[in-house]
Amino acid sequence: MELTHKDVNGTRLIEANGARLDAAVAIRFKDEMRVLTGDGPERIVLDMKNVEFLDSSGLGAVVAAMKQAAPARRLELAGLTPTVRKVFGLTRMDTVFTIHDSAEAVLKADHVQAS
Amino acid sequence: MGFGESEMTDSLSLSFAADEMALRAALGQVREYLANSGFPECFLGSVELVLAEAVNNVIEHAYADRPEGQIDLHLEKRDAVVVITIEDEGVQMPGGRAPEGRQHDLDVEVEDLPEGGFGWFLIRSLTDRLDFSRIGSRNRLCIHMRADRAVS
């Protein structure tokens, strides 16, 4: 699971580039997220538009990433694909995270707020 | 042919090593098989998720001390129902039955949010019938999933 990031208007955008966030990569994902959320802006948005499949190990890793970022930083999510959304919906984790339609929508909303 | 049409019972059998990369390959084959049979994408996602959870449990628990373990997967189409059997030769399920799988209480502080224990809840949420049996030294989990009730 390759993660790339950029900081835009005080938000750190992290893009998950792997198609699968599952048991095979969950621990590595969590460790990489720890590095990327350990410094920089308070607000972090994880763009999951490329992630087609997430299992309970992957879900646990996303929750762990939120916990290790807190309390100094908050992790939000964007771009959930249908199967990923299903896992968040069934487990009700969609009530725990702020979930945006897309990273573009997050940046656009910030822009409107700023102007 | 579409999944709703009457057709001969058809099946897919796979055997693979109890590791996460072999599981990925097996899930790809199952997905391709079901897609070629005309099942809708949302159902493919549900089957893939249920299989991933069930087999990960086998890898992490039944075969915890046996990385060389083998998993046998059999999938059978019966019109709109897919019957999946997963067999392994690992240790028996605690209590000899499949866990209930409960919804976690999420009304807690961030630091107390659960990071695991979602697997059986997801499996039970997405399946219509689930039978676990111990036959000699083998575990057998049999799952029924209906394509026409797929949770979206």
mmCIF file of C-alpha atoms in Angstrom:
data_model
loop_
_atom_site.group_PDB
_atom_site.id
_atom_site.type_symbol
_atom_site.label_atom_id
_atom_site.label_comp_id
_atom_site.label_asym_id
_atom_site.label_seq_id
_atom_site.Cartn_x
_atom_site.Cartn_y
_atom_site.Cartn_z
ATOM 1 C CA MET A 1 0.000 0.000 0.000
ATOM 2 C CA GLU A 2 1.759 3.089 -1.250
ATOM 3 C CA LEU A 3 0.709 6.360 0.347
ATOM 4 C CA THR A 4 1.375 9.766 -1.176
ATOM 5 C CA HIS A 5 0.612 13.087 0.489
ATOM 6 C CA LYS A 6 0.418 16.810 0.003
ATOM 7 C CA ASP A 7 -0.575 19.713 2.244
ATOM 8 C CA VAL A 8 -3.238 22.047 0.838
ATOM 9 C CA ASN A 9 -4.702 25.028 2.738
ATOM 10 C CA GLY A 10 -3.854 23.582 6.127
ATOM 11 C CA THR A 11 -5.115 20.091 5.331
ATOM 12 C CA ARG A 12 -2.887 17.069 4.773
ATOM 13 C CA LEU A 13 -4.269 14.990 1.931
ATOM 14 C CA ILE A 14 -3.070 11.396 1.976
ATOM 15 C CA GLU A 15 -3.875 9.227 -1.021
ATOM 16 C CA ALA A 16 -3.929 5.442 -0.656
ATOM 17 C CA ASN A 17 -2.684 4.054 -3.950
ATOM 18 C CA GLY A 18 -3.245 0.328 -3.467
ATOM 19 C CA ALA A 19 -6.424 -1.385 -4.663
ATOM 20 C CA ARG A 20 -6.637 -3.532 -1.534
ATOM 21 C CA LEU A 21 -6.459 -2.604 2.139
ATOM 22 C CA ASP A 22 -6.608 -6.102 3.623
ATOM 23 C CA ALA A 23 -4.896 -8.428 6.097
ATOM 24 C CA ALA A 24 -1.825 -8.634 3.837
ATOM 25 C CA VAL A 25 -1.038 -4.903 4.144
ATOM 26 C CA ALA A 26 -2.948 -3.667 7.233
ATOM 27 C CA ILE A 27 0.039 -3.475 9.601
ATOM 28 C CA ARG A 28 2.254 -1.733 7.048
ATOM 29 C CA PHE A 29 -0.529 0.738 6.261
ATOM 30 C CA LYS A 30 -0.930 1.560 9.949
ATOM 31 C CA ASP A 31 2.827 2.116 10.352
ATOM 32 C CA GLU A 32 3.023 4.349 7.270
ATOM 33 C CA MET A 33 0.021 6.337 8.493
ATOM 34 C CA ARG A 34 1.767 6.849 11.835
ATOM 35 C CA VAL A 35 4.672 8.536 10.026
ATOM 36 C CA LEU A 36 2.414 10.674 7.808
ATOM 37 C CA THR A 37 0.107 11.793 10.639
ATOM 38 C CA GLY A 38 2.867 12.405 13.183
ATOM 39 C CA ASP A 39 3.630 15.918 11.983
ATOM 40 C CA GLY A 40 2.064 18.563 9.775
ATOM 41 C CA PRO A 41 -1.499 19.935 9.773
ATOM 42 C CA GLU A 42 -4.105 19.122 12.400
ATOM 43 C CA ARG A 43 -6.585 18.024 9.768
ATOM 44 C CA ILE A 44 -5.842 14.915 7.753
ATOM 45 C CA VAL A 45 -7.982 13.562 4.932
ATOM 46 C CA LEU A 46 -7.360 10.017 3.696
ATOM 47 C CA ASP A 47 -8.434 9.709 0.060
ATOM 48 C CA MET A 48 -9.570 6.100 -0.517
ATOM 49 C CA LYS A 49 -10.826 6.430 -4.099
ATOM 50 C CA ASN A 50 -8.305 3.823 -5.338
ATOM 51 C CA VAL A 51 -9.164 1.267 -2.644
ATOM 52 C CA GLU A 52 -11.582 -1.229 -4.169
ATOM 53 C CA PHE A 53 -11.516 -3.708 -1.320
ATOM 54 C CA LEU A 54 -11.236 -3.363 2.452
ATOM 55 C CA ASP A 55 -11.686 -6.188 4.962
ATOM 56 C CA SER A 56 -12.003 -6.054 8.754
ATOM 57 C CA SER A 57 -8.201 -5.946 9.123
ATOM 58 C CA GLY A 58 -8.120 -2.920 6.827
ATOM 59 C CA LEU A 59 -10.975 -1.307 8.742
ATOM 60 C CA GLY A 60 -9.100 -1.916 12.002
ATOM 61 C CA ALA A 61 -6.013 -0.268 10.517
ATOM 62 C CA VAL A 62 -7.990 2.847 9.496
ATOM 63 C CA VAL A 63 -9.455 3.064 13.023
ATOM 64 C CA ALA A 64 -5.957 2.594 14.471
ATOM 65 C CA ALA A 65 -4.685 5.404 12.237
ATOM 66 C CA MET A 66 -7.399 7.698 13.596
ATOM 67 C CA LYS A 67 -6.533 6.742 17.186
ATOM 68 C CA GLN A 68 -2.796 7.249 16.789
ATOM 69 C CA ALA A 69 -3.385 10.685 15.208
ATOM 70 C CA ALA A 70 -5.665 11.792 18.071
ATOM 71 C CA PRO A 71 -5.926 13.941 20.085
ATOM 72 C CA ALA A 72 -3.618 16.423 18.332
ATOM 73 C CA ARG A 73 -4.877 15.598 14.834
ATOM 74 C CA ARG A 74 -8.104 14.380 13.352
ATOM 75 C CA LEU A 75 -8.433 11.909 10.504
ATOM 76 C CA GLU A 76 -11.268 12.237 7.990
ATOM 77 C CA LEU A 77 -11.994 10.024 4.988
ATOM 78 C CA ALA A 78 -12.896 10.710 1.362
ATOM 79 C CA GLY A 79 -13.725 8.826 -1.834
ATOM 80 C CA LEU A 80 -15.086 5.558 -0.432
ATOM 81 C CA THR A 81 -15.802 3.012 -3.192
ATOM 82 C CA PRO A 82 -18.983 0.859 -2.905
ATOM 83 C CA THR A 83 -17.480 -2.207 -1.188
ATOM 84 C CA VAL A 84 -15.489 -0.039 1.219
ATOM 85 C CA ARG A 85 -18.593 1.999 1.998
ATOM 86 C CA LYS A 86 -20.482 -1.233 2.697
ATOM 87 C CA VAL A 87 -17.957 -2.253 5.381
ATOM 88 C CA PHE A 88 -18.140 1.176 7.049
ATOM 89 C CA GLY A 89 -21.947 1.111 6.872
ATOM 90 C CA LEU A 90 -22.475 -2.406 8.255
ATOM 91 C CA THR A 91 -20.086 -1.853 11.174
ATOM 92 C CA ARG A 92 -21.501 1.670 11.699
ATOM 93 C CA MET A 93 -17.980 3.079 11.529
ATOM 94 C CA ASP A 94 -19.517 5.592 9.119
ATOM 95 C CA THR A 95 -20.938 7.261 12.247
ATOM 96 C CA VAL A 96 -17.467 7.609 13.789
ATOM 97 C CA PHE A 97 -15.633 9.170 10.835
ATOM 98 C CA THR A 98 -16.339 12.328 8.894
ATOM 99 C CA ILE A 99 -16.675 10.975 5.347
ATOM 100 C CA HIS A 100 -16.468 13.207 2.265
ATOM 101 C CA ASP A 101 -17.567 12.252 -1.249
ATOM 102 C CA SER A 102 -14.140 13.054 -2.637
ATOM 103 C CA ALA A 103 -10.885 14.836 -1.824
ATOM 104 C CA GLU A 104 -11.812 17.392 -4.499
ATOM 105 C CA ALA A 105 -15.045 18.148 -2.594
ATOM 106 C CA VAL A 106 -13.031 18.753 0.584
ATOM 107 C CA LEU A 107 -10.724 21.238 -1.135
ATOM 108 C CA LYS A 108 -13.596 22.984 -2.889
ATOM 109 C CA ALA A 109 -15.500 23.407 0.400
ATOM 110 C CA ASP A 110 -12.362 24.846 2.019
ATOM 111 C CA HIS A 111 -12.002 27.265 -0.864
ATOM 112 C CA VAL A 112 -15.598 28.467 -0.545
ATOM 113 C CA GLN A 113 -15.162 28.889 3.205
ATOM 114 C CA ALA A 114 -12.004 30.939 2.718
ATOM 115 C CA SER A 115 -13.448 33.361 0.168
ATOM 116 C CA MET B 1 -26.535 -16.592 -18.511
ATOM 117 C CA GLY B 2 -27.858 -14.332 -15.785
ATOM 118 C CA PHE B 3 -28.010 -15.538 -12.219
ATOM 119 C CA GLY B 4 -31.806 -15.502 -12.241
ATOM 120 C CA GLU B 5 -32.096 -17.865 -15.169
ATOM 121 C CA SER B 6 -32.515 -21.561 -14.793
ATOM 122 C CA GLU B 7 -29.306 -23.379 -15.549
ATOM 123 C CA MET B 8 -27.388 -26.462 -14.559
ATOM 124 C CA THR B 9 -25.729 -26.467 -11.182
ATOM 125 C CA ASP B 10 -22.199 -25.325 -11.680
ATOM 126 C CA SER B 11 -19.258 -25.166 -9.339
ATOM 127 C CA LEU B 12 -15.695 -23.999 -8.697
ATOM 128 C CA SER B 13 -13.149 -25.776 -6.485
ATOM 129 C CA LEU B 14 -9.886 -24.217 -5.274
ATOM 130 C CA SER B 15 -7.122 -25.380 -2.936
ATOM 131 C CA PHE B 16 -4.556 -22.898 -1.694
ATOM 132 C CA ALA B 17 -1.956 -22.303 1.017
ATOM 133 C CA ALA B 18 -3.063 -20.589 4.228
ATOM 134 C CA ASP B 19 -1.445 -17.232 3.587
ATOM 135 C CA GLU B 20 -2.747 -13.801 2.711
ATOM 136 C CA MET B 21 -1.303 -13.550 -0.789
ATOM 137 C CA ALA B 22 -2.665 -16.982 -1.785
ATOM 138 C CA LEU B 23 -6.025 -15.831 -0.436
ATOM 139 C CA ARG B 24 -5.886 -12.716 -2.639
ATOM 140 C CA ALA B 25 -5.313 -14.896 -5.701
ATOM 141 C CA ALA B 26 -8.188 -17.221 -4.745
ATOM 142 C CA LEU B 27 -10.549 -14.270 -4.224
ATOM 143 C CA GLY B 28 -9.623 -13.012 -7.684
ATOM 144 C CA GLN B 29 -10.575 -16.367 -9.186
ATOM 145 C CA VAL B 30 -13.894 -16.449 -7.301
ATOM 146 C CA ARG B 31 -14.677 -12.899 -8.414
ATOM 147 C CA GLU B 32 -13.918 -13.731 -12.053
ATOM 148 C CA TYR B 33 -16.003 -16.901 -11.905
ATOM 149 C CA LEU B 34 -19.026 -15.128 -10.430
ATOM 150 C CA ALA B 35 -18.675 -12.150 -12.791
ATOM 151 C CA ASN B 36 -18.628 -14.515 -15.780
ATOM 152 C CA SER B 37 -21.802 -16.114 -14.385
ATOM 153 C CA GLY B 38 -23.563 -12.758 -14.533
ATOM 154 C CA PHE B 39 -23.768 -11.911 -10.834
ATOM 155 C CA PRO B 40 -23.952 -8.162 -10.076
ATOM 156 C CA GLU B 41 -20.935 -6.199 -8.855
ATOM 157 C CA CYS B 42 -22.385 -5.456 -5.390
ATOM 158 C CA PHE B 43 -22.866 -9.203 -4.799
ATOM 159 C CA LEU B 44 -19.305 -9.911 -5.936
ATOM 160 C CA GLY B 45 -18.100 -7.433 -3.317
ATOM 161 C CA SER B 46 -20.156 -9.121 -0.585
ATOM 162 C CA VAL B 47 -18.920 -12.622 -1.483
ATOM 163 C CA GLU B 48 -15.329 -11.400 -1.594
ATOM 164 C CA LEU B 49 -15.696 -9.784 1.820
ATOM 165 C CA VAL B 50 -17.323 -12.839 3.448
ATOM 166 C CA LEU B 51 -14.674 -15.174 2.006
ATOM 167 C CA ALA B 52 -11.837 -12.868 3.039
ATOM 168 C CA GLU B 53 -13.151 -12.723 6.620
ATOM 169 C CA ALA B 54 -13.792 -16.467 6.883
ATOM 170 C CA VAL B 55 -10.422 -17.484 5.408
ATOM 171 C CA ASN B 56 -8.503 -14.869 7.417
ATOM 172 C CA ASN B 57 -10.021 -16.431 10.536
ATOM 173 C CA VAL B 58 -8.709 -19.834 9.422
ATOM 174 C CA ILE B 59 -5.232 -18.389 8.738
ATOM 175 C CA GLU B 60 -5.078 -16.443 12.016
ATOM 176 C CA HIS B 61 -6.735 -18.952 14.353
ATOM 177 C CA ALA B 62 -7.186 -22.501 13.028
ATOM 178 C CA TYR B 63 -3.748 -22.478 11.382
ATOM 179 C CA ALA B 64 -2.067 -20.067 13.826
ATOM 180 C CA ASP B 65 0.761 -22.570 14.441
ATOM 181 C CA ARG B 66 0.737 -24.118 10.983
ATOM 182 C CA PRO B 67 1.781 -21.721 8.217
ATOM 183 C CA GLU B 68 1.914 -24.653 5.770
ATOM 184 C CA GLY B 69 -1.802 -25.407 6.195
ATOM 185 C CA GLN B 70 -4.068 -25.874 3.214
ATOM 186 C CA ILE B 71 -7.520 -24.431 2.592
ATOM 187 C CA ASP B 72 -10.103 -26.048 0.325
ATOM 188 C CA LEU B 73 -12.798 -23.833 -1.078
ATOM 189 C CA HIS B 74 -15.806 -25.067 -2.992
ATOM 190 C CA LEU B 75 -18.365 -22.772 -4.532
ATOM 191 C CA GLU B 76 -21.640 -23.897 -6.068
ATOM 192 C CA LYS B 77 -24.236 -21.890 -7.959
ATOM 193 C CA ARG B 78 -27.868 -22.809 -7.346
ATOM 194 C CA ASP B 79 -29.759 -20.213 -9.341
ATOM 195 C CA ALA B 80 -29.609 -17.007 -7.290
ATOM 196 C CA VAL B 81 -27.953 -18.730 -4.313
ATOM 197 C CA VAL B 82 -24.230 -19.310 -4.000
ATOM 198 C CA VAL B 83 -23.225 -22.050 -1.566
ATOM 199 C CA ILE B 84 -19.633 -21.795 -0.364
ATOM 200 C CA THR B 85 -17.804 -24.463 1.622
ATOM 201 C CA ILE B 86 -14.475 -23.697 3.285
ATOM 202 C CA GLU B 87 -12.500 -26.589 4.786
ATOM 203 C CA ASP B 88 -9.258 -26.684 6.757
ATOM 204 C CA GLU B 89 -7.339 -29.107 8.962
ATOM 205 C CA GLY B 90 -6.525 -26.627 11.716
ATOM 206 C CA VAL B 91 -7.558 -26.516 15.361
ATOM 207 C CA GLN B 92 -11.248 -26.584 16.123
ATOM 208 C CA MET B 93 -13.325 -23.432 16.553
ATOM 209 C CA PRO B 94 -13.610 -22.576 20.288
ATOM 210 C CA GLY B 95 -16.846 -24.081 21.592
ATOM 211 C CA GLY B 96 -17.212 -26.043 18.361
ATOM 212 C CA ARG B 97 -19.383 -23.388 16.763
ATOM 213 C CA ALA B 98 -19.090 -20.193 14.748
ATOM 214 C CA PRO B 99 -19.085 -17.021 16.898
ATOM 215 C CA GLU B 100 -22.219 -14.868 16.950
ATOM 216 C CA GLY B 101 -20.413 -11.698 15.946
ATOM 217 C CA ARG B 102 -21.834 -8.690 17.716
ATOM 218 C CA GLN B 103 -22.054 -5.057 16.780
ATOM 219 C CA HIS B 104 -19.517 -3.060 18.792
ATOM 220 C CA ASP B 105 -20.545 -0.166 21.010
ATOM 221 C CA LEU B 106 -19.090 2.819 19.153
ATOM 222 C CA ASP B 107 -20.372 5.427 21.593
ATOM 223 C CA VAL B 108 -16.968 5.619 23.275
ATOM 224 C CA GLU B 109 -13.926 7.878 23.352
ATOM 225 C CA VAL B 110 -11.712 7.751 20.254
ATOM 226 C CA GLU B 111 -8.961 5.963 22.209
ATOM 227 C CA ASP B 112 -11.400 3.163 23.102
ATOM 228 C CA LEU B 113 -12.694 2.485 19.581
ATOM 229 C CA PRO B 114 -12.389 -1.192 18.568
ATOM 230 C CA GLU B 115 -9.705 -2.112 16.016
ATOM 231 C CA GLY B 116 -10.826 -5.692 15.497
ATOM 232 C CA GLY B 117 -13.582 -8.198 16.107
ATOM 233 C CA PHE B 118 -15.652 -7.120 13.094
ATOM 234 C CA GLY B 119 -15.163 -10.310 11.079
ATOM 235 C CA TRP B 120 -17.978 -12.561 12.262
ATOM 236 C CA PHE B 121 -20.389 -9.649 12.457
ATOM 237 C CA LEU B 122 -19.700 -8.882 8.773
ATOM 238 C CA ILE B 123 -19.992 -12.551 7.800
ATOM 239 C CA ARG B 124 -23.340 -12.944 9.568
ATOM 240 C CA SER B 125 -24.645 -9.628 8.205
ATOM 241 C CA LEU B 126 -24.025 -10.692 4.601
ATOM 242 C CA THR B 127 -25.012 -14.378 4.656
ATOM 243 C CA ASP B 128 -28.369 -16.144 4.702
ATOM 244 C CA ARG B 129 -27.257 -19.363 6.305
ATOM 245 C CA LEU B 130 -24.114 -20.500 8.042
ATOM 246 C CA ASP B 131 -23.290 -24.029 9.243
ATOM 247 C CA PHE B 132 -20.105 -25.033 10.992
ATOM 248 C CA SER B 133 -19.130 -28.648 11.495
ATOM 249 C CA ARG B 134 -16.096 -30.589 12.644
ATOM 250 C CA ILE B 135 -15.611 -33.731 10.593
ATOM 251 C CA GLY B 136 -12.753 -35.848 11.920
ATOM 252 C CA SER B 137 -9.757 -33.521 11.902
ATOM 253 C CA ARG B 138 -11.353 -31.034 9.482
ATOM 254 C CA ASN B 139 -13.319 -27.835 10.040
ATOM 255 C CA ARG B 140 -16.074 -27.180 7.520
ATOM 256 C CA LEU B 141 -17.858 -23.869 7.222
ATOM 257 C CA CYS B 142 -20.790 -23.842 4.823
ATOM 258 C CA ILE B 143 -22.256 -20.492 3.806
ATOM 259 C CA HIS B 144 -25.328 -19.615 1.743
ATOM 260 C CA MET B 145 -25.546 -16.213 0.085
ATOM 261 C CA ARG B 146 -28.474 -14.987 -1.991
ATOM 262 C CA ALA B 147 -27.582 -12.670 -4.847
ATOM 263 C CA ASP B 148 -31.058 -11.079 -4.846
ATOM 264 C CA ARG B 149 -30.801 -9.805 -1.268
ATOM 265 C CA ALA B 150 -27.281 -8.446 -1.515
ATOM 266 C CA VAL B 151 -26.794 -5.626 0.979
ATOM 267 C CA SER B 152 -25.599 -2.624 -0.952
#
